[in-house]
Short mmCIF file of C-alpha atoms (C1' of nucleotides) in Angstrom, two decimals:
data_model
loop_
_atom_site.label_atom_id
_atom_site.label_comp_id
_atom_site.label_asym_id
_atom_site.label_seq_id
_atom_site.Cartn_x
_atom_site.Cartn_y
_atom_site.Cartn_z
CA MET K 165 -7.78 1.02 -4.55
CA PRO K 166 -9.55 4.33 -5.07
CA ASP K 167 -11.65 5.63 -2.23
CA SER K 168 -15.26 4.83 -2.96
CA THR K 169 -16.83 6.33 0.12
CA SER K 170 -16.44 9.74 -1.44
CA PRO K 171 -17.63 10.22 -5.02
CA SER K 172 -14.14 10.86 -6.30
CA SER K 173 -13.66 11.80 -9.92
CA PRO K 174 -13.77 8.64 -12.03
CA PRO K 175 -10.76 7.74 -14.15
CA THR K 176 -12.86 7.82 -17.30
CA PRO K 177 -11.00 8.86 -20.44
CA VAL K 178 -13.97 10.90 -21.60
CA PRO K 179 -12.36 14.32 -21.81
CA ALA K 180 -14.62 16.85 -20.14
CA PRO K 181 -17.55 16.28 -17.79
CA SER K 182 -20.01 18.32 -19.76
CA PRO K 183 -23.05 18.51 -17.52
CA SER K 184 -25.00 20.60 -20.00
CA HIS K 185 -26.51 17.95 -22.27
CA ALA K 186 -26.47 14.16 -22.00
CA ARG K 187 -24.01 12.05 -23.92
CA ARG K 188 -25.16 9.20 -26.07
CA SER K 189 -23.18 6.72 -23.99
CA ASP K 190 -24.85 7.55 -20.71
CA ALA K 191 -27.37 4.77 -21.24
CA THR K 192 -24.61 2.23 -21.72
CA ARG K 193 -22.81 3.53 -18.68
CA ALA K 194 -25.97 3.13 -16.62
CA ALA K 195 -26.58 -0.36 -17.98
CA ILE K 196 -23.07 -1.39 -16.98
CA LEU K 197 -23.56 -0.01 -13.49
CA ASP K 198 -26.88 -1.80 -13.13
CA SER K 199 -25.45 -5.13 -14.19
CA ALA K 200 -22.41 -4.56 -11.99
CA ARG K 201 -24.48 -3.84 -8.91
CA GLU K 202 -26.53 -6.96 -9.49
CA ARG K 203 -23.54 -9.21 -10.05
CA PHE K 204 -21.52 -7.80 -7.16
CA ALA K 205 -24.50 -8.23 -4.85
CA ALA K 206 -25.18 -11.76 -6.01
CA ASP K 207 -21.65 -13.12 -6.38
CA GLY K 208 -19.26 -10.91 -4.43
CA TYR K 209 -16.23 -9.16 -5.85
CA GLU K 210 -14.11 -12.01 -7.18
CA ARG K 211 -16.81 -14.17 -8.69
CA ALA K 212 -18.46 -11.23 -10.41
CA THR K 213 -16.40 -11.10 -13.60
CA ILE K 214 -16.17 -8.17 -15.95
CA ARG K 215 -17.03 -10.53 -18.77
CA ALA K 216 -20.27 -11.58 -17.08
CA ILE K 217 -21.22 -8.00 -16.23
CA ALA K 218 -20.58 -6.97 -19.83
CA ARG K 219 -22.67 -9.88 -21.08
CA ASP K 220 -25.56 -8.79 -18.86
CA ALA K 221 -25.28 -5.25 -20.16
CA LYS K 222 -25.04 -6.57 -23.73
CA ILE K 223 -21.78 -4.84 -24.54
CA ASP K 224 -18.14 -5.81 -24.92
CA PRO K 225 -15.92 -6.27 -21.85
CA SER K 226 -13.50 -3.71 -23.20
CA MET K 227 -16.18 -1.05 -22.88
CA VAL K 228 -16.18 -1.56 -19.14
CA MET K 229 -12.49 -0.84 -19.11
CA ARG K 230 -12.86 2.25 -21.23
CA TYR K 231 -15.60 3.70 -19.03
CA PHE K 232 -14.36 2.71 -15.60
CA GLY K 233 -10.66 2.08 -16.01
CA SER K 234 -10.46 -1.17 -14.12
CA LYS K 235 -12.52 -3.64 -12.16
CA GLU K 236 -11.71 -1.72 -9.00
CA GLY K 237 -12.92 1.47 -10.62
CA LEU K 238 -16.13 -0.17 -11.70
CA PHE K 239 -16.78 -1.46 -8.21
CA ALA K 240 -16.06 1.93 -6.70
CA ALA K 241 -18.52 3.56 -9.08
CA ALA K 242 -21.15 0.85 -8.59
CA VAL K 243 -21.25 1.03 -4.80
CA ALA K 244 -20.90 4.77 -4.25
CA VAL K 245 -23.15 4.44 -1.28
CA ASP K 246 -25.18 6.97 0.58
CA ILE K 247 -27.31 5.38 3.25
CA ARG K 248 -29.16 8.67 3.83
CA LEU K 249 -29.73 8.32 7.51
CA PRO K 250 -32.51 10.59 8.75
CA ASP K 251 -31.70 13.30 11.22
CA LEU K 252 -32.57 11.54 14.43
CA GLY K 253 -32.15 14.71 16.46
CA THR K 254 -35.49 16.13 15.39
CA LEU K 255 -37.78 13.44 16.77
CA PRO K 256 -38.73 12.33 20.27
CA ARG K 257 -35.91 10.44 21.90
CA GLN K 258 -38.01 7.44 22.80
CA GLU K 259 -38.84 6.81 19.13
CA VAL K 260 -35.28 6.83 17.85
CA GLY K 261 -34.83 3.06 18.00
CA ARG K 262 -37.92 2.07 16.08
CA VAL K 263 -37.52 4.78 13.47
CA LEU K 264 -33.93 3.79 12.84
CA VAL K 265 -34.74 0.08 12.46
CA ALA K 266 -37.62 0.86 10.10
CA HIS K 267 -35.45 3.16 8.02
CA PHE K 268 -32.71 0.55 7.88
CA LEU K 269 -35.14 -2.09 6.63
CA ASP K 270 -36.47 0.23 3.95
CA GLN K 271 -33.00 0.93 2.68
CA TRP K 272 -32.03 -2.72 2.45
CA GLU K 273 -35.24 -3.93 0.87
CA GLY K 274 -34.92 -1.50 -2.00
CA ASN K 275 -31.20 -1.28 -2.62
CA GLU K 276 -29.08 -4.19 -3.71
CA VAL K 277 -26.01 -1.98 -3.45
CA LEU K 278 -26.06 -2.46 0.30
CA THR K 279 -26.01 -6.22 -0.04
CA ALA K 280 -23.11 -5.95 -2.47
CA LEU K 281 -21.24 -3.69 -0.10
CA LEU K 282 -21.69 -6.01 2.85
CA ARG K 283 -20.76 -9.09 0.84
CA VAL K 284 -17.59 -7.50 -0.43
CA GLY K 285 -16.84 -5.82 2.88
CA ALA K 286 -16.83 -9.21 4.53
CA GLY K 287 -14.74 -10.73 1.77
CA SER K 288 -11.57 -8.68 1.69
CA GLN K 289 -9.50 -6.23 3.64
CA ALA K 290 -10.10 -3.51 1.08
CA GLY K 291 -13.83 -4.09 1.31
CA ALA K 292 -13.69 -3.90 5.08
CA GLU K 293 -11.97 -0.52 4.87
CA ARG K 294 -14.75 0.70 2.63
CA MET K 295 -17.32 -0.23 5.25
CA GLN K 296 -15.23 1.43 7.92
CA GLY K 297 -15.42 4.57 5.81
CA VAL K 298 -19.21 4.42 5.60
CA PHE K 299 -19.41 3.88 9.33
CA ARG K 300 -17.08 6.75 10.08
CA ASP K 301 -18.48 9.27 7.59
CA GLN K 302 -22.19 8.50 7.65
CA VAL K 303 -23.10 6.61 10.81
CA MET K 304 -20.96 8.33 13.43
CA PRO K 305 -22.14 11.89 12.68
CA VAL K 306 -25.76 10.84 13.12
CA ALA K 307 -24.98 8.96 16.31
CA ARG K 308 -23.33 12.08 17.67
CA ARG K 309 -26.62 13.95 17.49
CA VAL K 310 -28.49 11.31 19.49
CA CYS K 311 -26.04 10.61 22.28
CA PRO K 312 -24.30 13.87 23.10
CA ASP K 313 -21.73 12.39 25.45
CA PRO K 314 -18.76 12.26 23.06
CA GLU K 315 -17.01 9.59 25.07
CA GLN K 316 -19.80 7.11 24.51
CA THR K 317 -20.76 7.95 20.95
CA ALA K 318 -18.42 5.52 19.28
CA THR K 319 -19.38 2.65 21.54
CA ARG K 320 -23.10 3.23 21.11
CA ALA K 321 -22.77 3.58 17.35
CA ALA K 322 -20.79 0.35 17.18
CA LEU K 323 -23.37 -1.54 19.22
CA THR K 324 -26.11 -0.26 16.95
CA ALA K 325 -24.14 -1.17 13.86
CA ALA K 326 -23.55 -4.66 15.22
CA GLN K 327 -27.28 -5.21 15.75
CA LEU K 328 -28.39 -3.75 12.43
CA LEU K 329 -25.66 -5.27 10.29
CA GLY K 330 -26.28 -8.59 12.01
CA LEU K 331 -29.89 -8.36 10.92
CA ALA K 332 -28.85 -7.56 7.35
CA LEU K 333 -26.34 -10.39 7.39
CA THR K 334 -28.73 -13.07 8.56
CA ARG K 335 -31.69 -11.83 6.51
CA TYR K 336 -30.22 -10.63 3.21
CA VAL K 337 -26.86 -12.36 2.87
CA LEU K 338 -26.93 -15.67 4.75
CA ARG K 339 -30.70 -15.89 4.34
CA LEU K 340 -31.30 -17.91 7.48
CA PRO K 341 -34.87 -19.05 6.92
CA PRO K 342 -36.39 -17.75 10.17
CA ALA K 343 -34.68 -14.39 9.65
CA VAL K 344 -36.10 -14.16 6.15
CA ALA K 345 -39.56 -15.15 7.35
CA LEU K 346 -39.76 -12.45 10.03
CA PRO K 347 -42.36 -9.83 9.12
CA ARG K 348 -41.15 -6.29 8.97
CA GLU K 349 -43.25 -5.03 11.89
CA GLU K 350 -42.03 -7.83 14.10
CA ILE K 351 -38.42 -6.94 13.41
CA VAL K 352 -39.15 -3.35 14.34
CA ALA K 353 -40.87 -4.46 17.53
CA TRP K 354 -37.98 -6.68 18.60
CA LEU K 355 -34.98 -4.64 17.47
CA GLY K 356 -36.39 -1.15 18.09
CA PRO K 357 -36.04 -1.33 21.87
CA THR K 358 -32.57 -2.83 21.52
CA VAL K 359 -31.30 0.00 19.34
CA GLN K 360 -33.10 2.47 21.56
CA ARG K 361 -31.23 1.13 24.56
CA TYR K 362 -27.87 1.08 22.81
CA LEU K 363 -28.24 4.71 21.79
CA THR K 364 -29.92 6.31 24.79
CA ALA K 365 -29.95 4.11 27.89
CA PRO K 366 -27.41 4.80 30.63
CA HIS K 367 -24.27 2.73 30.60
CA PRO K 368 -25.15 -0.61 32.24
CA MET Q 8 -20.14 -29.68 -2.84
CA PRO Q 9 -19.63 -32.05 0.07
CA ASP Q 10 -21.53 -31.34 3.24
CA SER Q 11 -19.17 -29.77 5.72
CA THR Q 12 -21.55 -29.26 8.59
CA SER Q 13 -21.32 -32.92 9.39
CA PRO Q 14 -17.87 -34.54 9.54
CA SER Q 15 -18.52 -36.65 6.49
CA SER Q 16 -15.88 -39.06 5.29
CA PRO Q 17 -13.26 -37.12 3.36
CA PRO Q 18 -12.63 -37.94 -0.28
CA THR Q 19 -9.04 -38.83 0.49
CA PRO Q 20 -7.54 -41.51 -1.75
CA VAL Q 21 -5.73 -43.05 1.18
CA PRO Q 22 -7.19 -46.56 1.14
CA ALA Q 23 -8.24 -47.51 4.64
CA PRO Q 24 -8.87 -45.25 7.62
CA SER Q 25 -6.75 -47.21 10.09
CA PRO Q 26 -7.48 -45.54 13.41
CA SER Q 27 -5.14 -47.83 15.30
CA HIS Q 28 -1.77 -46.08 14.87
CA ALA Q 29 -0.89 -42.73 13.38
CA ARG Q 30 0.27 -42.42 9.81
CA ARG Q 31 3.45 -40.62 8.96
CA SER Q 32 1.55 -38.13 6.84
CA ASP Q 33 -0.73 -36.94 9.59
CA ALA Q 34 1.64 -34.09 10.41
CA THR Q 35 1.56 -32.87 6.82
CA ARG Q 36 -2.18 -33.18 6.72
CA ALA Q 37 -2.47 -31.11 9.87
CA ALA Q 38 -0.05 -28.51 8.54
CA ILE Q 39 -2.13 -28.13 5.39
CA LEU Q 40 -5.30 -27.73 7.43
CA ASP Q 41 -3.66 -25.13 9.66
CA SER Q 42 -2.45 -23.07 6.72
CA ALA Q 43 -5.79 -23.46 5.00
CA ARG Q 44 -7.73 -22.21 8.01
CA GLU Q 45 -5.45 -19.21 8.30
CA ARG Q 46 -5.66 -18.31 4.63
CA PHE Q 47 -9.40 -18.86 4.37
CA ALA Q 48 -9.96 -16.70 7.43
CA ALA Q 49 -7.66 -13.94 6.20
CA ASP Q 50 -8.51 -13.90 2.50
CA GLY Q 51 -11.85 -15.62 1.95
CA TYR Q 52 -12.45 -18.55 -0.33
CA GLU Q 53 -11.45 -17.21 -3.75
CA ARG Q 54 -8.35 -15.27 -2.77
CA ALA Q 55 -7.01 -18.09 -0.65
CA THR Q 56 -5.21 -20.09 -3.33
CA ILE Q 57 -4.12 -23.69 -3.01
CA ARG Q 58 -0.68 -22.59 -4.10
CA ALA Q 59 -0.42 -20.11 -1.24
CA ILE Q 60 -1.72 -22.61 1.28
CA ALA Q 61 0.79 -25.19 0.09
CA ARG Q 62 3.58 -22.64 0.30
CA ASP Q 63 2.65 -21.88 3.91
CA ALA Q 64 2.64 -25.57 4.72
CA LYS Q 65 5.96 -25.99 2.89
CA ILE Q 66 4.76 -28.70 0.55
CA ASP Q 67 3.77 -29.01 -3.08
CA PRO Q 68 0.30 -27.88 -4.23
CA SER Q 69 -0.35 -31.32 -5.64
CA MET Q 70 -0.22 -32.77 -2.13
CA VAL Q 71 -3.27 -30.75 -1.25
CA MET Q 72 -5.11 -32.34 -4.12
CA ARG Q 73 -4.02 -35.82 -3.14
CA TYR Q 74 -5.12 -35.41 0.46
CA PHE Q 75 -8.29 -33.43 0.00
CA GLY Q 76 -9.35 -34.06 -3.57
CA SER Q 77 -10.12 -30.49 -4.51
CA LYS Q 78 -10.22 -26.97 -3.16
CA GLU Q 79 -13.81 -27.53 -2.11
CA GLY Q 80 -12.79 -30.65 -0.23
CA LEU Q 81 -10.01 -28.81 1.51
CA PHE Q 82 -12.36 -26.07 2.60
CA ALA Q 83 -14.91 -28.56 3.83
CA ALA Q 84 -12.25 -30.31 5.89
CA ALA Q 85 -10.77 -27.05 7.19
CA VAL Q 86 -14.01 -25.60 8.48
CA ALA Q 87 -15.67 -28.69 9.89
CA VAL Q 88 -17.08 -26.54 12.60
CA ASP Q 89 -18.47 -27.39 15.98
CA ILE Q 90 -19.38 -24.31 17.95
CA ARG Q 91 -19.94 -26.41 21.09
CA LEU Q 92 -22.76 -24.43 22.56
CA PRO Q 93 -23.20 -25.11 26.27
CA ASP Q 94 -26.42 -26.64 27.47
CA LEU Q 95 -28.29 -23.54 28.48
CA GLY Q 96 -31.08 -25.56 30.05
CA THR Q 97 -29.09 -26.32 33.18
CA LEU Q 98 -28.52 -22.77 34.43
CA PRO Q 99 -30.79 -20.09 35.86
CA ARG Q 100 -32.91 -18.55 33.16
CA GLN Q 101 -31.93 -14.99 33.97
CA GLU Q 102 -28.26 -15.77 33.28
CA VAL Q 103 -28.74 -17.30 29.85
CA GLY Q 104 -28.03 -14.09 27.94
CA ARG Q 105 -24.75 -13.18 29.58
CA VAL Q 106 -23.45 -16.74 29.57
CA LEU Q 107 -24.21 -17.12 25.89
CA VAL Q 108 -22.52 -13.86 24.93
CA ALA Q 109 -19.46 -14.72 26.99
CA HIS Q 110 -19.25 -18.17 25.45
CA PHE Q 111 -19.64 -16.72 21.99
CA LEU Q 112 -16.77 -14.28 22.58
CA ASP Q 113 -14.54 -17.07 23.87
CA GLN Q 114 -15.18 -19.16 20.78
CA TRP Q 115 -14.40 -16.34 18.38
CA GLU Q 116 -11.30 -15.09 20.15
CA GLY Q 117 -9.67 -18.50 20.01
CA ASN Q 118 -10.84 -19.96 16.73
CA GLU Q 119 -10.03 -18.47 13.36
CA VAL Q 120 -12.21 -21.11 11.74
CA LEU Q 121 -15.26 -19.11 12.71
CA THR Q 122 -13.95 -16.00 11.00
CA ALA Q 123 -13.23 -18.05 7.90
CA LEU Q 124 -16.70 -19.53 7.95
CA LEU Q 125 -18.38 -16.14 8.28
CA ARG Q 126 -16.22 -14.58 5.58
CA VAL Q 127 -16.96 -17.36 3.14
CA GLY Q 128 -20.59 -17.64 4.21
CA ALA Q 129 -21.06 -14.01 3.28
CA GLY Q 130 -19.20 -14.41 0.01
CA SER Q 131 -21.08 -17.10 -1.86
CA GLN Q 132 -24.34 -18.98 -2.04
CA ALA Q 133 -22.62 -22.24 -1.16
CA GLY Q 134 -21.03 -20.62 1.89
CA ALA Q 135 -24.37 -19.23 2.98
CA GLU Q 136 -25.87 -22.73 2.86
CA ARG Q 137 -23.06 -23.96 5.06
CA MET Q 138 -23.91 -21.35 7.67
CA GLN Q 139 -27.58 -22.26 7.39
CA GLY Q 140 -26.54 -25.81 8.23
CA VAL Q 141 -24.66 -24.72 11.34
CA PHE Q 142 -27.62 -22.64 12.43
CA ARG Q 143 -30.08 -25.46 11.86
CA ASP Q 144 -28.00 -28.30 13.36
CA GLN Q 145 -26.22 -26.58 16.23
CA VAL Q 146 -28.02 -23.38 17.20
CA MET Q 147 -31.65 -24.37 16.87
CA PRO Q 148 -31.46 -27.44 19.16
CA VAL Q 149 -29.97 -25.34 21.94
CA ALA Q 150 -32.53 -22.59 21.46
CA ARG Q 151 -35.28 -25.20 21.77
CA ARG Q 152 -34.19 -25.97 25.31
CA VAL Q 153 -34.34 -22.35 26.43
CA CYS Q 154 -37.62 -21.26 24.90
CA PRO Q 155 -39.96 -24.19 24.99
CA ASP Q 156 -42.71 -22.66 22.90
CA PRO Q 157 -41.93 -24.36 19.59
CA GLU Q 158 -43.70 -21.69 17.58
CA GLN Q 159 -41.31 -19.00 18.77
CA THR Q 160 -38.07 -20.95 18.86
CA ALA Q 161 -37.02 -20.19 15.31
CA THR Q 162 -37.75 -16.49 15.64
CA ARG Q 163 -35.90 -16.15 18.91
CA ALA Q 164 -32.92 -18.12 17.63
CA ALA Q 165 -32.77 -15.95 14.54
CA LEU Q 166 -32.86 -12.74 16.58
CA THR Q 167 -30.06 -14.05 18.78
CA ALA Q 168 -28.03 -15.09 15.75
CA ALA Q 169 -28.51 -11.65 14.22
CA GLN Q 170 -27.18 -9.93 17.34
CA LEU Q 171 -24.23 -12.27 17.87
CA LEU Q 172 -23.20 -12.60 14.24
CA GLY Q 173 -23.48 -8.84 13.93
CA LEU Q 174 -21.03 -8.51 16.78
CA ALA Q 175 -18.65 -10.98 15.13
CA LEU Q 176 -19.02 -9.20 11.80
CA THR Q 177 -18.23 -5.72 13.09
CA ARG Q 178 -15.53 -6.84 15.52
CA TYR Q 179 -13.67 -9.66 13.76
CA VAL Q 180 -14.38 -9.23 10.05
CA LEU Q 181 -15.05 -5.57 9.31
CA ARG Q 182 -13.00 -4.51 12.33
CA LEU Q 183 -14.86 -1.28 12.95
CA PRO Q 184 -12.49 0.44 15.36
CA PRO Q 185 -14.95 1.09 18.21
CA ALA Q 186 -16.18 -2.51 17.98
CA VAL Q 187 -12.63 -3.78 18.21
CA ALA Q 188 -11.87 -1.49 21.12
CA LEU Q 189 -14.80 -2.64 23.24
CA PRO Q 190 -13.61 -4.58 26.30
CA ARG Q 191 -14.99 -8.04 26.68
CA GLU Q 192 -16.91 -7.34 29.89
CA GLU Q 193 -18.57 -4.32 28.37
CA ILE Q 194 -19.80 -6.37 25.43
CA VAL Q 195 -21.25 -8.90 27.84
CA ALA Q 196 -22.92 -6.12 29.83
CA TRP Q 197 -24.51 -4.54 26.75
CA LEU Q 198 -25.42 -7.62 24.70
CA GLY Q 199 -26.27 -9.99 27.54
CA PRO Q 200 -29.61 -8.34 28.33
CA THR Q 201 -30.43 -8.14 24.63
CA VAL Q 202 -29.89 -11.84 24.05
CA GLN Q 203 -31.68 -12.57 27.31
CA ARG Q 204 -34.70 -10.66 26.07
CA TYR Q 205 -34.66 -12.28 22.61
CA LEU Q 206 -34.61 -15.75 24.16
CA THR Q 207 -36.88 -15.42 27.19
CA ALA Q 208 -38.94 -12.22 27.26
CA PRO Q 209 -42.59 -12.36 26.19
CA HIS Q 210 -43.37 -11.42 22.64
CA PRO Q 211 -43.46 -7.59 22.49
"C1'" DA H 235 -19.33 15.94 -48.59
"C1'" DC H 236 -15.25 15.94 -45.48
"C1'" DT H 237 -13.14 15.20 -41.17
"C1'" DG H 238 -12.44 14.36 -36.40
"C1'" DT H 239 -14.55 12.39 -32.46
"C1'" DT H 240 -17.33 9.14 -30.07
"C1'" DT H 241 -19.07 4.35 -29.51
"C1'" DG H 242 -18.43 -0.18 -30.11
"C1'" DC H 243 -16.50 -4.97 -31.39
"C1'" DC H 244 -12.78 -8.25 -32.08
"C1'" DA H 245 -8.75 -10.74 -31.20
"C1'" DA H 246 -5.28 -11.34 -28.56
"C1'" DC H 247 -1.74 -10.77 -24.54
"C1'" DG H 248 0.05 -12.27 -20.11
"C1'" DC H 249 -1.03 -14.13 -15.98
"C1'" DT H 250 -2.72 -17.11 -12.33
"C1'" DC H 251 -5.52 -20.54 -11.08
"C1'" DG H 252 -7.01 -25.61 -10.02
"C1'" DT H 253 -5.72 -29.78 -11.43
"C1'" DT H 254 -3.14 -33.87 -13.45
"C1'" DG H 255 0.27 -37.47 -14.28
"C1'" DA H 256 4.94 -38.92 -14.47
"C1'" DC H 257 8.67 -39.58 -11.71
"C1'" DC H 258 11.66 -40.08 -7.44
"C1'" DA H 259 12.99 -41.18 -2.42
"C1'" DA H 260 12.18 -43.28 1.82
"C1'" DC H 261 10.29 -46.87 4.39
"C1'" DG H 262 8.49 -51.68 6.03
"C1'" DT H 263 8.43 -56.27 5.31
"C1'" DA H 264 9.82 -60.69 3.52
"C1'" DT O 198 18.52 -57.53 -0.90
"C1'" DA O 199 14.38 -57.08 -3.44
"C1'" DC O 200 9.79 -54.99 -3.62
"C1'" DG O 201 5.25 -52.91 -2.90
"C1'" DT O 202 3.50 -48.99 -0.46
"C1'" DT O 203 3.63 -44.42 1.10
"C1'" DG O 204 5.14 -39.38 1.05
"C1'" DG O 205 6.63 -35.98 -1.84
"C1'" DT O 206 8.44 -33.07 -6.06
"C1'" DC O 207 8.29 -31.31 -10.82
"C1'" DA O 208 6.55 -29.69 -14.99
"C1'" DA O 209 2.92 -29.02 -17.50
"C1'" DC O 210 -2.20 -28.70 -19.07
"C1'" DG O 211 -6.37 -26.12 -20.10
"C1'" DA O 212 -9.33 -22.67 -18.73
"C1'" DG O 213 -10.71 -18.20 -17.22
"C1'" DC O 214 -9.41 -13.89 -15.81
"C1'" DG O 215 -8.34 -8.56 -16.34
"C1'" DT O 216 -6.62 -5.90 -19.64
"C1'" DT O 217 -4.91 -3.79 -24.20
"C1'" DG O 218 -4.73 -1.97 -28.88
"C1'" DG O 219 -6.40 -1.88 -33.38
"C1'" DC O 220 -10.14 -1.20 -36.41
"C1'" DA O 221 -15.05 -0.36 -38.11
"C1'" DA O 222 -19.21 2.08 -37.93
"C1'" DA O 223 -22.10 5.97 -36.33
"C1'" DC O 224 -22.26 10.56 -35.39
"C1'" DA O 225 -21.38 15.94 -35.34
"C1'" DG O 226 -19.50 20.25 -36.90
"C1'" DT O 227 -18.33 22.76 -40.87
#
DNA sequence: ACTGTTTGCCAACGCTCGTTGACCAACGTA
DNA sequence: TACGTTGGTCAACGAGCGTTGGCAAACAGT
């Protein structure tokens, strides 16, 4: 499986990436990616079929193959994820928890790619490795700026990830009714101090 | 899909459930269930094929159909889950958090069914409904005994579920390296106070 | 207008899956 | 010994999947 955590060059047979002026097929490409993201988020990797994605995008399944090489390639292109964590080093330390929870909620509310990534990450070994890559390349560097003790960074980042991904799991994937019903500000009020403690409090 | 959260009568074509003396096929049945649990936990619902499960159990795929009716029926029988939460009402309130986290870790370390359930719950709508059933039938009643205010029970149970399922997700499914490396007692020390606060602290 | 490239559809391939029904062997009872 | 029941195998089915290659239309450069 190609590495999706870095935007590696796609295996598209289109000869040269001419960034000067748009190709006519860019719209189709985007439509495929949109449908793919939706299907992967809703159904997971296996149940999201190329045929169904192509039907949603109103094109032939073979076009998906031509543009993205394989189902794996399509998935890699569809969930090239950048969670754009803010630089937590520039704000007061006692606000880190609440800001991070609020940012996390914003990202998940407006980006079905994250749901797709979590669904697939939980569903297969390859998906799990993708999430490990996101954690390593995007979460850990930010955590390093908040808790300078390098020996504790990994632990504190993992605790934070457990709390935040658990929220995403129960609210956006499993959809446990009380987790869905929780208002945004209440989540921030409850989870903010938890994350704050995981990142900055002394080892218990 | 049959309801798996309650041990409903299986769709097995064996005529009468004679509980008096064991049948000769009980060993085979158990072998199938063992292989099924392992495969479902390792591969998720779609990738765990009946053929592979039968191969593990060293019998013919058609036996699985005869005993469990369908793949759905096999899954329902394999993950008939009882998380056996302790009665938290009988111990000092300030210990509830740590006891619950420790119990949760014990359950997950020794029971691959839970990993299978979480993997499948994250992978499909039907799986998510199964986890909603476990939450509603097994978690909520226990939470009611700890936080008597009925208006807050659901919220507090959901927050606790988010924290604990997030731990299970990062540690047993995604296997984020620092989450896997965390010693048991350190998890209890970090998450115990969090769960304690979610269940018993006043609304923030 | 001619020609090569891009964009797209169509029909099929090979494969694996869940599932079925016919058939066989071992056993328990009369 | 004969026979119904139970435990198990074998071979095949129909369907759906990812994937491929060929061909038609639209376009662009000359």
